mmCIF file of C-alpha atoms and ligand atoms in Angstrom:
data_model
loop_
_atom_site.group_PDB
_atom_site.id
_atom_site.type_symbol
_atom_site.label_atom_id
_atom_site.label_comp_id
_atom_site.label_asym_id
_atom_site.label_seq_id
_atom_site.Cartn_x
_atom_site.Cartn_y
_atom_site.Cartn_z
ATOM 1 C CA MET Q 1 17.621 -16.578 -28.310
ATOM 2 C CA ALA Q 2 14.036 -17.818 -28.556
ATOM 3 C CA VAL Q 3 12.291 -17.887 -25.208
ATOM 4 C CA LYS Q 4 10.829 -21.356 -24.587
ATOM 5 C CA LYS Q 5 10.336 -21.478 -20.845
ATOM 6 C CA ILE Q 6 9.774 -18.743 -18.299
ATOM 7 C CA GLY Q 7 9.341 -18.569 -14.551
ATOM 8 C CA VAL Q 8 6.927 -16.333 -12.632
ATOM 9 C CA LEU Q 9 7.841 -15.135 -9.185
ATOM 10 C CA THR Q 10 6.062 -12.800 -6.756
ATOM 11 C CA SER Q 11 7.773 -11.137 -3.807
ATOM 12 C CA GLY Q 12 7.358 -8.747 -0.875
ATOM 13 C CA GLY Q 13 4.017 -8.108 0.862
ATOM 14 C CA ASP Q 14 1.017 -9.823 -0.646
ATOM 15 C CA CYS Q 15 -1.880 -7.745 -1.971
ATOM 16 C CA GLY Q 16 -4.705 -7.619 -4.506
ATOM 17 C CA GLY Q 17 -4.076 -8.168 -8.215
ATOM 18 C CA LEU Q 18 -1.091 -10.492 -7.856
ATOM 19 C CA ASN Q 19 -2.952 -13.523 -9.152
ATOM 20 C CA ALA Q 20 -3.908 -11.469 -12.183
ATOM 21 C CA VAL Q 21 -0.207 -10.837 -12.848
ATOM 22 C CA VAL Q 22 0.528 -14.559 -12.550
ATOM 23 C CA LYS Q 23 -2.457 -15.500 -14.686
ATOM 24 C CA GLY Q 24 -1.746 -12.757 -17.248
ATOM 25 C CA ALA Q 25 1.869 -13.913 -17.620
ATOM 26 C CA ALA Q 26 0.897 -17.590 -17.826
ATOM 27 C CA ALA Q 27 -1.935 -17.034 -20.293
ATOM 28 C CA MET Q 28 0.232 -14.863 -22.546
ATOM 29 C CA ALA Q 29 3.021 -17.464 -22.431
ATOM 30 C CA ASP Q 30 0.557 -20.247 -23.182
ATOM 31 C CA SER Q 31 -0.786 -18.349 -26.195
ATOM 32 C CA LEU Q 32 2.776 -18.029 -27.536
ATOM 33 C CA GLY Q 33 3.659 -21.698 -26.982
ATOM 34 C CA ILE Q 34 5.966 -20.818 -24.088
ATOM 35 C CA LYS Q 35 5.928 -22.941 -20.946
ATOM 36 C CA CYS Q 36 5.420 -20.956 -17.728
ATOM 37 C CA TYR Q 37 6.488 -22.282 -14.312
ATOM 38 C CA VAL Q 38 5.825 -21.061 -10.783
ATOM 39 C CA ILE Q 39 8.971 -20.229 -8.819
ATOM 40 C CA PRO Q 40 7.495 -20.744 -5.356
ATOM 41 C CA ASN Q 41 7.845 -18.291 -2.476
ATOM 42 C CA GLY Q 42 9.695 -15.405 -4.031
ATOM 43 C CA TYR Q 43 13.455 -15.080 -3.982
ATOM 44 C CA ALA Q 44 13.748 -17.817 -1.327
ATOM 45 C CA GLY Q 45 12.396 -20.269 -3.941
ATOM 46 C CA LEU Q 46 14.618 -18.797 -6.642
ATOM 47 C CA TYR Q 47 17.726 -19.194 -4.514
ATOM 48 C CA ASN Q 48 16.775 -22.783 -3.717
ATOM 49 C CA LEU Q 49 15.540 -23.640 -7.225
ATOM 50 C CA VAL Q 50 18.483 -25.904 -7.789
ATOM 51 C CA ASN Q 51 17.156 -28.215 -5.058
ATOM 52 C CA PHE Q 52 13.633 -28.537 -6.469
ATOM 53 C CA GLU Q 53 12.739 -31.843 -8.073
ATOM 54 C CA GLN Q 54 9.972 -30.357 -10.168
ATOM 55 C CA LEU Q 55 8.142 -27.105 -10.710
ATOM 56 C CA THR Q 56 4.445 -26.524 -11.298
ATOM 57 C CA GLU Q 57 3.764 -25.689 -14.897
ATOM 58 C CA LEU Q 58 0.981 -23.190 -15.465
ATOM 59 C CA ASP Q 59 -0.459 -24.981 -18.463
ATOM 60 C CA HIS Q 60 -3.917 -24.363 -19.859
ATOM 61 C CA ASP Q 61 -5.710 -26.413 -17.163
ATOM 62 C CA ARG Q 62 -3.632 -25.114 -14.249
ATOM 63 C CA ILE Q 63 -4.157 -21.511 -15.357
ATOM 64 C CA GLU Q 64 -7.898 -22.033 -14.945
ATOM 65 C CA LEU Q 65 -7.394 -22.730 -11.229
ATOM 66 C CA ILE Q 66 -5.900 -19.315 -10.561
ATOM 67 C CA ASN Q 67 -8.593 -17.125 -9.075
ATOM 68 C CA THR Q 68 -7.832 -13.528 -10.003
ATOM 69 C CA HIS Q 69 -10.709 -12.371 -7.817
ATOM 70 C CA MET Q 70 -8.698 -13.318 -4.748
ATOM 71 C CA ALA Q 71 -5.790 -11.303 -3.364
ATOM 72 C CA GLY Q 72 -2.523 -12.955 -2.320
ATOM 73 C CA SER Q 73 -0.409 -14.908 -4.758
ATOM 74 C CA GLU Q 74 -0.652 -18.402 -6.137
ATOM 75 C CA ALA Q 75 3.160 -18.240 -6.397
ATOM 76 C CA GLY Q 76 3.755 -17.458 -2.693
ATOM 77 C CA HIS Q 77 6.033 -14.804 -1.206
ATOM 78 C CA SER Q 78 9.062 -14.221 1.007
ATOM 79 C CA ARG Q 79 10.939 -11.090 1.977
ATOM 80 C CA VAL Q 80 14.396 -12.255 0.909
ATOM 81 C CA LYS Q 81 16.905 -9.874 -0.681
ATOM 82 C CA VAL Q 82 19.333 -11.868 -2.787
ATOM 83 C CA LYS Q 83 22.131 -9.328 -2.197
ATOM 84 C CA LYS Q 84 21.904 -10.019 1.541
ATOM 85 C CA ILE Q 85 22.437 -13.773 1.170
ATOM 86 C CA LYS Q 86 25.925 -14.481 2.504
ATOM 87 C CA ASP Q 87 26.721 -17.231 -0.019
ATOM 88 C CA PRO Q 88 29.322 -15.685 -2.414
ATOM 89 C CA ASP Q 89 28.114 -18.002 -5.229
ATOM 90 C CA LYS Q 90 24.464 -16.980 -4.888
ATOM 91 C CA TYR Q 91 24.070 -15.697 -8.464
ATOM 92 C CA GLU Q 92 25.757 -18.805 -9.891
ATOM 93 C CA ARG Q 93 23.483 -20.952 -7.739
ATOM 94 C CA ILE Q 94 20.399 -19.118 -9.067
ATOM 95 C CA LYS Q 95 21.631 -19.523 -12.647
ATOM 96 C CA LYS Q 96 22.180 -23.254 -12.065
ATOM 97 C CA GLY Q 97 18.613 -23.546 -10.802
ATOM 98 C CA LEU Q 98 17.290 -21.762 -13.867
ATOM 99 C CA GLU Q 99 19.429 -23.924 -16.161
ATOM 100 C CA LYS Q 100 18.223 -27.063 -14.413
ATOM 101 C CA PHE Q 101 14.680 -26.270 -15.521
ATOM 102 C CA GLY Q 102 15.645 -24.638 -18.834
ATOM 103 C CA ILE Q 103 14.144 -21.287 -17.757
ATOM 104 C CA ASP Q 104 15.105 -18.493 -20.130
ATOM 105 C CA GLY Q 105 13.589 -15.566 -18.307
ATOM 106 C CA LEU Q 106 11.601 -14.428 -15.268
ATOM 107 C CA VAL Q 107 8.542 -12.319 -14.669
ATOM 108 C CA ILE Q 108 9.002 -10.808 -11.223
ATOM 109 C CA SER Q 109 6.206 -9.003 -9.463
ATOM 110 C CA GLY Q 110 7.131 -6.899 -6.459
ATOM 111 C CA GLY Q 111 7.538 -3.452 -4.959
ATOM 112 C CA ASP Q 112 10.641 -1.303 -4.509
ATOM 113 C CA ASP Q 113 12.680 -3.881 -2.606
ATOM 114 C CA SER Q 114 11.737 -6.802 -4.840
ATOM 115 C CA GLY Q 115 12.225 -4.542 -7.869
ATOM 116 C CA SER Q 116 15.723 -3.645 -6.675
ATOM 117 C CA VAL Q 117 16.498 -7.375 -6.474
ATOM 118 C CA MET Q 118 15.276 -7.718 -10.039
ATOM 119 C CA VAL Q 119 17.671 -4.949 -11.090
ATOM 120 C CA ASP Q 120 20.428 -6.784 -9.231
ATOM 121 C CA LEU Q 121 19.625 -10.120 -10.910
ATOM 122 C CA HIS Q 122 19.503 -8.447 -14.305
ATOM 123 C CA LYS Q 123 22.922 -6.879 -13.739
ATOM 124 C CA ASN Q 124 24.156 -10.363 -12.911
ATOM 125 C CA GLY Q 125 23.045 -11.705 -16.273
ATOM 126 C CA ILE Q 126 19.570 -13.053 -15.520
ATOM 127 C CA ALA Q 127 16.849 -12.087 -17.993
ATOM 128 C CA CYS Q 128 13.891 -10.685 -16.093
ATOM 129 C CA VAL Q 129 11.059 -8.166 -16.297
ATOM 130 C CA HIS Q 130 9.384 -6.411 -13.367
ATOM 131 C CA ALA Q 131 5.600 -6.257 -13.001
ATOM 132 C CA PRO Q 132 4.911 -3.566 -10.393
ATOM 133 C CA LYS Q 133 3.113 -4.590 -7.207
ATOM 134 C CA THR Q 134 2.675 -2.843 -3.907
ATOM 135 C CA MET Q 135 -0.352 -1.858 -1.913
ATOM 136 C CA ASP Q 136 1.719 1.171 -0.777
ATOM 137 C CA MET Q 137 1.304 2.681 -4.307
ATOM 138 C CA ASP Q 138 4.656 4.403 -3.888
ATOM 139 C CA LEU Q 139 6.373 3.411 -7.147
ATOM 140 C CA GLN Q 140 6.581 5.732 -10.142
ATOM 141 C CA THR Q 141 4.143 3.494 -12.060
ATOM 142 C CA TYR Q 142 0.807 2.267 -10.773
ATOM 143 C CA SER Q 143 1.219 -1.065 -8.950
ATOM 144 C CA VAL Q 144 -1.265 -3.857 -8.400
ATOM 145 C CA GLY Q 145 -2.637 -3.973 -4.875
ATOM 146 C CA ALA Q 146 -3.135 -0.275 -4.334
ATOM 147 C CA ASP Q 147 -6.713 0.011 -5.580
ATOM 148 C CA SER Q 148 -7.840 -3.122 -3.697
ATOM 149 C CA THR Q 149 -6.291 -1.817 -0.483
ATOM 150 C CA ILE Q 150 -7.694 1.688 -0.879
ATOM 151 C CA ASN Q 151 -11.172 0.242 -1.327
ATOM 152 C CA ARG Q 152 -10.772 -1.899 1.777
ATOM 153 C CA ILE Q 153 -9.542 1.064 3.822
ATOM 154 C CA ALA Q 154 -12.488 3.155 2.632
ATOM 155 C CA ASN Q 155 -14.901 0.388 3.659
ATOM 156 C CA PHE Q 156 -13.303 -0.032 7.084
ATOM 157 C CA ALA Q 157 -13.338 3.718 7.727
ATOM 158 C CA ASN Q 158 -16.970 4.009 6.680
ATOM 159 C CA ASP Q 159 -17.989 0.998 8.740
ATOM 160 C CA LEU Q 160 -16.183 2.270 11.823
ATOM 161 C CA LYS Q 161 -18.257 5.431 11.789
ATOM 162 C CA THR Q 162 -21.217 3.480 13.201
ATOM 163 C CA THR Q 163 -19.179 2.456 16.243
ATOM 164 C CA GLY Q 164 -17.738 5.939 16.535
ATOM 165 C CA ARG Q 165 -21.135 7.587 16.408
ATOM 166 C CA THR Q 166 -22.757 5.133 18.821
ATOM 167 C CA HIS Q 167 -20.043 5.754 21.438
ATOM 168 C CA ASN Q 168 -19.356 9.402 20.578
ATOM 169 C CA ARG Q 169 -15.741 8.460 20.050
ATOM 170 C CA ILE Q 170 -12.863 9.713 18.003
ATOM 171 C CA ILE Q 171 -11.690 6.751 15.933
ATOM 172 C CA VAL Q 172 -8.141 6.583 14.659
ATOM 173 C CA LEU Q 173 -7.654 3.974 11.925
ATOM 174 C CA GLU Q 174 -3.986 3.128 11.292
ATOM 175 C CA VAL Q 175 -3.177 1.682 7.892
ATOM 176 C CA PHE Q 176 -0.198 0.098 6.170
ATOM 177 C CA GLY Q 177 1.692 2.096 3.557
ATOM 178 C CA ARG Q 178 5.137 2.532 5.105
ATOM 179 C CA TYR Q 179 6.594 6.005 4.610
ATOM 180 C CA ALA Q 180 4.228 7.082 1.833
ATOM 181 C CA GLY Q 181 0.719 8.221 2.675
ATOM 182 C CA HIS Q 182 -1.092 7.224 -0.538
ATOM 183 C CA THR Q 183 -3.321 4.520 0.916
ATOM 184 C CA ALA Q 184 -4.342 6.552 3.954
ATOM 185 C CA PHE Q 185 -4.924 9.580 1.741
ATOM 186 C CA ARG Q 186 -6.999 7.913 -0.972
ATOM 187 C CA GLY Q 187 -8.856 5.558 1.356
ATOM 188 C CA GLY Q 188 -9.651 8.380 3.743
ATOM 189 C CA ILE Q 189 -10.898 10.668 1.013
ATOM 190 C CA ALA Q 190 -13.089 7.893 -0.386
ATOM 191 C CA ALA Q 191 -14.640 7.368 3.052
ATOM 192 C CA ASP Q 192 -15.225 11.090 3.677
ATOM 193 C CA VAL Q 193 -13.252 10.967 6.881
ATOM 194 C CA ASP Q 194 -12.555 14.093 8.889
ATOM 195 C CA ALA Q 195 -8.764 13.909 9.088
ATOM 196 C CA ILE Q 196 -5.996 12.130 7.226
ATOM 197 C CA LEU Q 197 -2.511 12.043 8.695
ATOM 198 C CA ILE Q 198 0.322 11.110 6.349
ATOM 199 C CA PRO Q 199 4.109 10.868 6.687
ATOM 200 C CA GLU Q 200 4.568 13.669 4.146
ATOM 201 C CA ILE Q 201 3.030 16.173 6.601
ATOM 202 C CA PRO Q 202 4.428 16.176 10.148
ATOM 203 C CA VAL Q 203 1.455 16.532 12.470
ATOM 204 C CA ASP Q 204 0.638 19.799 14.204
ATOM 205 C CA PHE Q 205 -1.502 18.386 17.022
ATOM 206 C CA GLU Q 206 -2.902 21.794 17.944
ATOM 207 C CA ALA Q 207 -4.354 22.159 14.436
ATOM 208 C CA LEU Q 208 -5.683 18.598 14.487
ATOM 209 C CA TYR Q 209 -7.223 19.044 17.943
ATOM 210 C CA ALA Q 210 -8.947 22.308 16.963
ATOM 211 C CA HIS Q 211 -10.507 20.612 13.946
ATOM 212 C CA ALA Q 212 -11.531 17.517 15.924
ATOM 213 C CA LYS Q 213 -13.018 19.578 18.775
ATOM 214 C CA GLU Q 214 -15.073 21.729 16.450
ATOM 215 C CA LYS Q 215 -16.425 18.802 14.390
ATOM 216 C CA LEU Q 216 -17.092 16.424 17.294
ATOM 217 C CA THR Q 217 -18.787 18.931 19.547
ATOM 218 C CA SER Q 218 -20.896 20.420 16.789
ATOM 219 C CA ARG Q 219 -22.003 16.958 15.625
ATOM 220 C CA ILE Q 220 -22.907 15.705 19.087
ATOM 221 C CA GLY Q 221 -24.325 19.069 20.190
ATOM 222 C CA GLY Q 222 -26.381 19.386 16.990
ATOM 223 C CA SER Q 223 -27.767 15.860 17.137
ATOM 224 C CA ASP Q 224 -31.277 15.270 18.557
ATOM 225 C CA VAL Q 225 -29.877 12.161 20.299
ATOM 226 C CA PHE Q 226 -26.477 13.652 21.196
ATOM 227 C CA ALA Q 227 -24.524 11.392 18.853
ATOM 228 C CA GLY Q 228 -21.460 12.059 16.759
ATOM 229 C CA THR Q 229 -18.006 10.846 15.860
ATOM 230 C CA TYR Q 230 -14.751 12.138 14.411
ATOM 231 C CA MET Q 231 -12.944 9.807 12.038
ATOM 232 C CA ILE Q 232 -9.195 9.875 11.379
ATOM 233 C CA VAL Q 233 -7.158 7.696 9.024
ATOM 234 C CA VAL Q 234 -3.473 7.658 9.870
ATOM 235 C CA ALA Q 235 -0.609 6.212 7.844
ATOM 236 C CA GLU Q 236 1.618 3.861 9.817
ATOM 237 C CA GLY Q 237 4.768 5.819 8.900
ATOM 238 C CA LEU Q 238 3.577 9.058 10.510
ATOM 239 C CA ARG Q 239 6.035 11.675 11.764
ATOM 240 C CA ASP Q 240 5.652 14.079 14.661
ATOM 241 C CA ALA Q 241 5.958 17.876 14.364
ATOM 242 C CA SER Q 242 9.768 17.607 14.488
ATOM 243 C CA GLY Q 243 9.742 15.181 11.575
ATOM 244 C CA LYS Q 244 10.733 12.220 13.768
ATOM 245 C CA GLU Q 245 8.954 8.958 12.983
ATOM 246 C CA ILE Q 246 6.454 7.738 15.526
ATOM 247 C CA VAL Q 247 7.272 4.084 15.888
ATOM 248 C CA ASP Q 248 7.132 1.428 18.549
ATOM 249 C CA GLU Q 249 10.699 0.128 18.337
ATOM 250 C CA SER Q 250 9.727 -3.119 20.100
ATOM 251 C CA ALA Q 251 7.963 -4.258 16.902
ATOM 252 C CA GLY Q 252 11.365 -5.297 15.431
ATOM 253 C CA VAL Q 253 12.452 -5.587 11.776
ATOM 254 C CA ASP Q 254 11.315 -7.702 8.815
ATOM 255 C CA ALA Q 255 13.452 -9.988 6.617
ATOM 256 C CA PHE Q 256 14.253 -7.068 4.292
ATOM 257 C CA GLY Q 257 15.731 -5.369 7.384
ATOM 258 C CA HIS Q 258 13.006 -2.677 7.573
ATOM 259 C CA LYS Q 259 11.492 -1.554 10.831
ATOM 260 C CA LYS Q 260 7.997 -2.977 11.398
ATOM 261 C CA LEU Q 261 5.895 0.138 11.742
ATOM 262 C CA ALA Q 262 3.479 0.398 14.648
ATOM 263 C CA GLY Q 263 2.351 2.977 17.133
ATOM 264 C CA ALA Q 264 1.099 5.884 15.024
ATOM 265 C CA ALA Q 265 -2.610 5.549 15.932
ATOM 266 C CA LYS Q 266 -1.798 5.016 19.595
ATOM 267 C CA TYR Q 267 0.284 8.175 19.627
ATOM 268 C CA VAL Q 268 -2.480 10.194 17.943
ATOM 269 C CA CYS Q 269 -5.018 8.938 20.503
ATOM 270 C CA GLN Q 270 -2.698 9.888 23.360
ATOM 271 C CA GLU Q 271 -2.091 13.390 21.976
ATOM 272 C CA LEU Q 272 -5.808 14.015 21.452
ATOM 273 C CA THR Q 273 -6.808 12.588 24.842
ATOM 274 C CA LYS Q 274 -4.223 14.770 26.569
ATOM 275 C CA ARG Q 275 -5.766 17.846 24.965
ATOM 276 C CA LEU Q 276 -9.373 16.760 25.622
ATOM 277 C CA LYS Q 277 -8.548 16.332 29.313
ATOM 278 C CA ALA Q 278 -6.792 19.685 29.568
ATOM 279 C CA ASP Q 279 -9.589 21.584 27.808
ATOM 280 C CA THR Q 280 -12.163 23.011 30.251
ATOM 281 C CA ASP Q 281 -14.600 23.573 27.378
ATOM 282 C CA ILE Q 282 -14.908 19.825 27.011
ATOM 283 C CA VAL Q 283 -16.194 19.231 30.535
ATOM 284 C CA GLU Q 284 -18.717 22.034 29.967
ATOM 285 C CA PHE Q 285 -19.697 20.396 26.677
ATOM 286 C CA MET Q 286 -20.102 16.964 28.334
ATOM 287 C CA LYS Q 287 -22.365 18.545 30.960
ATOM 288 C CA LYS Q 288 -24.410 20.450 28.386
ATOM 289 C CA THR Q 289 -25.009 17.286 26.375
ATOM 290 C CA HIS Q 290 -25.856 15.272 29.526
ATOM 291 C CA MET Q 291 -22.996 12.820 29.055
ATOM 292 C CA TYR Q 292 -20.843 13.915 31.983
ATOM 293 C CA VAL Q 293 -20.399 11.378 34.802
ATOM 294 C CA GLU Q 294 -17.792 12.446 37.327
ATOM 295 C CA GLY Q 295 -14.750 10.193 37.553
ATOM 296 C CA ILE Q 296 -16.168 7.821 34.943
ATOM 297 C CA TYR Q 297 -16.994 9.682 31.756
ATOM 298 C CA GLU Q 298 -15.600 13.189 31.697
ATOM 299 C CA VAL Q 299 -14.253 13.491 28.132
ATOM 300 C CA PRO Q 300 -14.992 11.665 24.841
ATOM 301 C CA GLU Q 301 -12.737 8.715 24.155
ATOM 302 C CA ALA Q 302 -10.228 8.374 21.326
ATOM 303 C CA ARG Q 303 -9.756 4.780 20.158
ATOM 304 C CA GLU Q 304 -7.254 3.256 17.797
ATOM 305 C CA VAL Q 305 -8.054 0.526 15.267
ATOM 306 C CA ARG Q 306 -5.262 -1.275 13.438
ATOM 307 C CA PRO Q 307 -6.586 -3.600 10.739
ATOM 308 C CA GLY Q 308 -3.037 -4.618 9.749
ATOM 309 C CA HIS Q 309 -3.051 -7.231 6.994
ATOM 310 C CA LEU Q 310 -6.824 -6.948 6.602
ATOM 311 C CA VAL Q 311 -6.172 -3.992 4.279
ATOM 312 C CA ARG Q 312 -4.367 -6.128 1.720
ATOM 313 C CA CYS Q 313 -6.064 -9.543 1.872
ATOM 314 C CA GLY Q 314 -9.380 -10.911 0.623
ATOM 315 C CA HIS Q 315 -10.523 -9.761 -2.770
ATOM 316 C CA SER Q 316 -8.795 -7.997 -5.639
ATOM 317 C CA SER Q 317 -10.487 -4.967 -7.131
ATOM 318 C CA ALA Q 318 -11.524 -5.073 -10.769
ATOM 319 C CA TYR Q 319 -9.009 -2.326 -11.524
ATOM 320 C CA ASP Q 320 -6.161 -4.375 -10.050
ATOM 321 C CA VAL Q 321 -7.184 -7.463 -12.000
ATOM 322 C CA ASN Q 322 -7.195 -5.473 -15.246
ATOM 323 C CA PHE Q 323 -3.872 -3.832 -14.567
ATOM 324 C CA GLY Q 324 -2.323 -7.085 -13.268
ATOM 325 C CA LYS Q 325 -3.257 -8.956 -16.454
ATOM 326 C CA GLN Q 326 -1.800 -6.118 -18.530
ATOM 327 C CA VAL Q 327 1.561 -6.035 -16.805
ATOM 328 C CA GLY Q 328 1.810 -9.827 -16.461
ATOM 329 C CA ALA Q 329 1.104 -10.356 -20.159
ATOM 330 C CA GLY Q 330 3.148 -7.292 -21.133
ATOM 331 C CA ALA Q 331 6.139 -8.646 -19.214
ATOM 332 C CA VAL Q 332 6.052 -11.897 -21.196
ATOM 333 C CA ALA Q 333 5.746 -9.973 -24.464
ATOM 334 C CA ALA Q 334 8.786 -7.944 -23.395
ATOM 335 C CA LEU Q 335 10.853 -11.051 -22.473
ATOM 336 C CA VAL Q 336 10.094 -12.527 -25.890
ATOM 337 C CA GLU Q 337 11.361 -9.368 -27.553
ATOM 338 C CA GLY Q 338 14.474 -9.325 -25.394
ATOM 339 C CA VAL Q 339 13.352 -6.195 -23.549
ATOM 340 C CA THR Q 340 14.609 -7.029 -20.047
ATOM 341 C CA GLY Q 341 15.584 -5.290 -16.833
ATOM 342 C CA VAL Q 342 12.572 -2.994 -17.138
ATOM 343 C CA THR Q 343 9.351 -2.280 -15.238
ATOM 344 C CA MET Q 344 6.022 -2.634 -16.993
ATOM 345 C CA ALA Q 345 3.824 0.458 -16.772
ATOM 346 C CA GLY Q 346 0.684 -0.840 -18.527
ATOM 347 C CA VAL Q 347 -0.712 -1.376 -21.996
ATOM 348 C CA ALA Q 348 -2.310 1.537 -23.859
ATOM 349 C CA GLY Q 349 -3.928 0.387 -27.110
ATOM 350 C CA ASN Q 350 -1.289 -1.960 -28.530
ATOM 351 C CA SER Q 351 1.536 -0.064 -26.913
ATOM 352 C CA VAL Q 352 3.254 -1.989 -24.127
ATOM 353 C CA ARG Q 353 4.625 0.739 -21.838
ATOM 354 C CA PHE Q 354 7.692 0.213 -19.712
ATOM 355 C CA MET Q 355 10.229 2.188 -17.731
ATOM 356 C CA ASP Q 356 13.798 1.753 -16.696
ATOM 357 C CA ALA Q 357 13.388 -0.367 -13.527
ATOM 358 C CA GLU Q 358 15.811 1.640 -11.428
ATOM 359 C CA LYS Q 359 13.765 4.778 -12.097
ATOM 360 C CA ALA Q 360 10.400 3.043 -11.704
ATOM 361 C CA ILE Q 361 11.156 1.844 -8.181
ATOM 362 C CA GLU Q 362 12.161 5.273 -6.862
ATOM 363 C CA GLN Q 363 9.772 6.057 -4.025
ATOM 364 C CA ARG Q 364 6.904 8.360 -4.916
ATOM 365 C CA HIS Q 365 5.263 10.439 -2.186
ATOM 366 C CA VAL Q 366 1.878 12.084 -1.903
ATOM 367 C CA ASP Q 367 1.643 15.241 -3.979
ATOM 368 C CA ILE Q 368 1.274 17.944 -1.344
ATOM 369 C CA ASP Q 369 -0.226 20.425 -3.812
ATOM 370 C CA GLN Q 370 -3.094 18.012 -4.277
ATOM 371 C CA VAL Q 371 -3.562 17.714 -0.537
ATOM 372 C CA SER Q 372 -4.551 21.405 -0.540
ATOM 373 C CA LEU Q 373 -7.437 20.655 -2.876
ATOM 374 C CA TYR Q 374 -8.961 18.390 -0.238
ATOM 375 C CA GLU Q 375 -8.045 20.764 2.575
ATOM 376 C CA GLN Q 376 -10.001 23.435 0.777
ATOM 377 C CA MET Q 377 -12.983 21.043 0.823
ATOM 378 C CA GLY Q 378 -12.698 20.639 4.581
ATOM 379 C CA THR Q 379 -10.520 17.574 5.262
ATOM 380 C CA CYS Q 380 -7.889 18.131 7.925
ATOM 381 C CA PHE Q 381 -4.355 16.903 7.188
ATOM 382 C CA GLY Q 382 -2.934 17.661 10.633
ATOM 383 C CA ARG Q 383 -1.868 21.208 9.838
ATOM 384 C CA ASN Q 384 -3.473 24.578 9.237
ATOM 385 C CA PRO Q 385 -5.041 24.333 5.779
ATOM 386 C CA VAL Q 386 -3.045 25.647 2.869
ATOM 387 C CA LYS Q 387 -5.023 27.342 0.094
ATOM 388 C CA PHE Q 388 -5.315 25.413 -3.163
ATOM 389 C CA ASN Q 389 -3.722 27.452 -5.891
ATOM 390 C CA ALA Q 390 -5.284 26.223 -9.127
ATOM 391 C CA ALA Q 391 -3.144 26.325 -12.232
ATOM 392 C CA PHE Q 392 -4.862 25.573 -15.545
ATOM 393 C CA HIS Q 393 -3.378 23.495 -18.327
ATOM 394 C CA LYS Q 394 -5.024 22.427 -21.543
ATOM 395 C CA ILE Q 395 -3.949 18.929 -22.598
ATOM 396 C CA GLU Q 396 -2.752 19.053 -26.204
ATOM 397 C CA ASP Q 397 -1.868 15.373 -26.741
ATOM 398 C CA THR Q 398 -4.052 12.400 -25.972
ATOM 399 C CA PRO Q 399 -3.611 11.541 -22.304
ATOM 400 C CA GLU Q 400 -2.217 8.075 -21.517
ATOM 401 C CA ARG Q 401 -5.023 5.603 -20.954
ATOM 402 C CA TYR Q 402 -4.609 2.107 -19.660
ATOM 403 C CA MET Q 403 -8.279 1.255 -19.557
HETATM 404 O O1 LIG Z 1 5.045 -3.046 1.755
HETATM 405 C C1 LIG Z 1 3.755 -3.484 1.903
HETATM 406 C C2 LIG Z 1 3.329 -3.558 3.347
HETATM 407 O O2 LIG Z 1 1.994 -3.944 3.374
HETATM 408 C C3 LIG Z 1 3.583 -2.268 4.132
HETATM 409 O O3 LIG Z 1 2.584 -1.338 3.891
HETATM 410 C C4 LIG Z 1 3.653 -2.792 5.560
HETATM 411 O O4 LIG Z 1 4.382 -1.954 6.388
HETATM 412 C C5 LIG Z 1 4.349 -4.089 5.377
HETATM 413 O O5 LIG Z 1 4.087 -4.525 4.061
HETATM 414 C C6 LIG Z 1 3.969 -5.172 6.364
HETATM 415 O O6 LIG Z 1 4.645 -6.315 6.001
HETATM 416 P P1 LIG Z 1 4.586 -7.757 6.652
HETATM 417 O O7 LIG Z 1 3.407 -8.466 6.101
HETATM 418 O O8 LIG Z 1 5.864 -8.404 6.232
HETATM 419 O O9 LIG Z 1 4.463 -7.519 8.119
#
């Protein structure tokens, strides 16, 4: 069946690069003489499509208004899982909505949850293609949003060093990323922070404290104005030494039914402060550096900073815009060829790469072997450093390149 009309839908948490997916899909459709419509507000809009009087068509002029430089999505989002909708006729209702507007297929941009809904819709006879998106970077493919977020985290961490150094504080920056530590890891490395705490490595607070104490005291003690800081980036899904997640249960759950994660940075501050207060060397150090004021300022402070949604809003990185256009356009090309129920991986040369969607949305964690490389260079990951064991491999084939 020739594809004449498509819908574009974005879902889950917003992030950088989404507008590039929308624009890429719309521009590709336009070039092929296919009409492209916005399905507003994710799966909520899809479920209610049947009640819409009209949809916005992304024609040549409307495409021009989509600013790929900005994060967020022109199509709007919701965190609605179709499977969870009680209505037993939900799939029929969605199909009726699509029929009403003559929509032959969907480009769906989202992360693991939204991707799993796409798989579900596809199994229920709806033609769709998944364009990967999540700032968490925890899919098997790259996903728009990650690079923009990592850059923002790196900027925040770098900026916070001025406050940290002025007040001789330990700063603990808590960042989104759920149970994968990619954004904390990559943002922290890019900002040259002292410690990065990720869910993949349960924290040994003795090891972290020893590292923090050594760095902070040597920086302040070695400074001609007694100034220094210790910078930590912590992933929101952190686990304690027993592997239990550190989460403030009062934060509640989101519409997908997931716990809202909060409390990791606070917990790290408490653990460090406890040790600073119990350590007699610290009082000696405060006296030696002429900072000690009895009852008022006896140990350095540890402060948490939680930028929350600031890590995924604002501007899209150039990398995310490039990748977003590739997967948006690639998804339309796939729909036209009848390649559906898949996740776009990128475009290398003229090869449109895709994966089985169920495989693509399997959660990917930080590669612990690679952590050791950075440990060897001095970054603390909340454990005693593990030696990096280099293994050498010569690449025989051309490596995959998306840029
Ligand atoms: O999944 C993306 C994400 O940004 C997570 O890193 C974070 O835990 C969550 O979304 C926050 O979602 P919301 O905006 O719904 O609070």
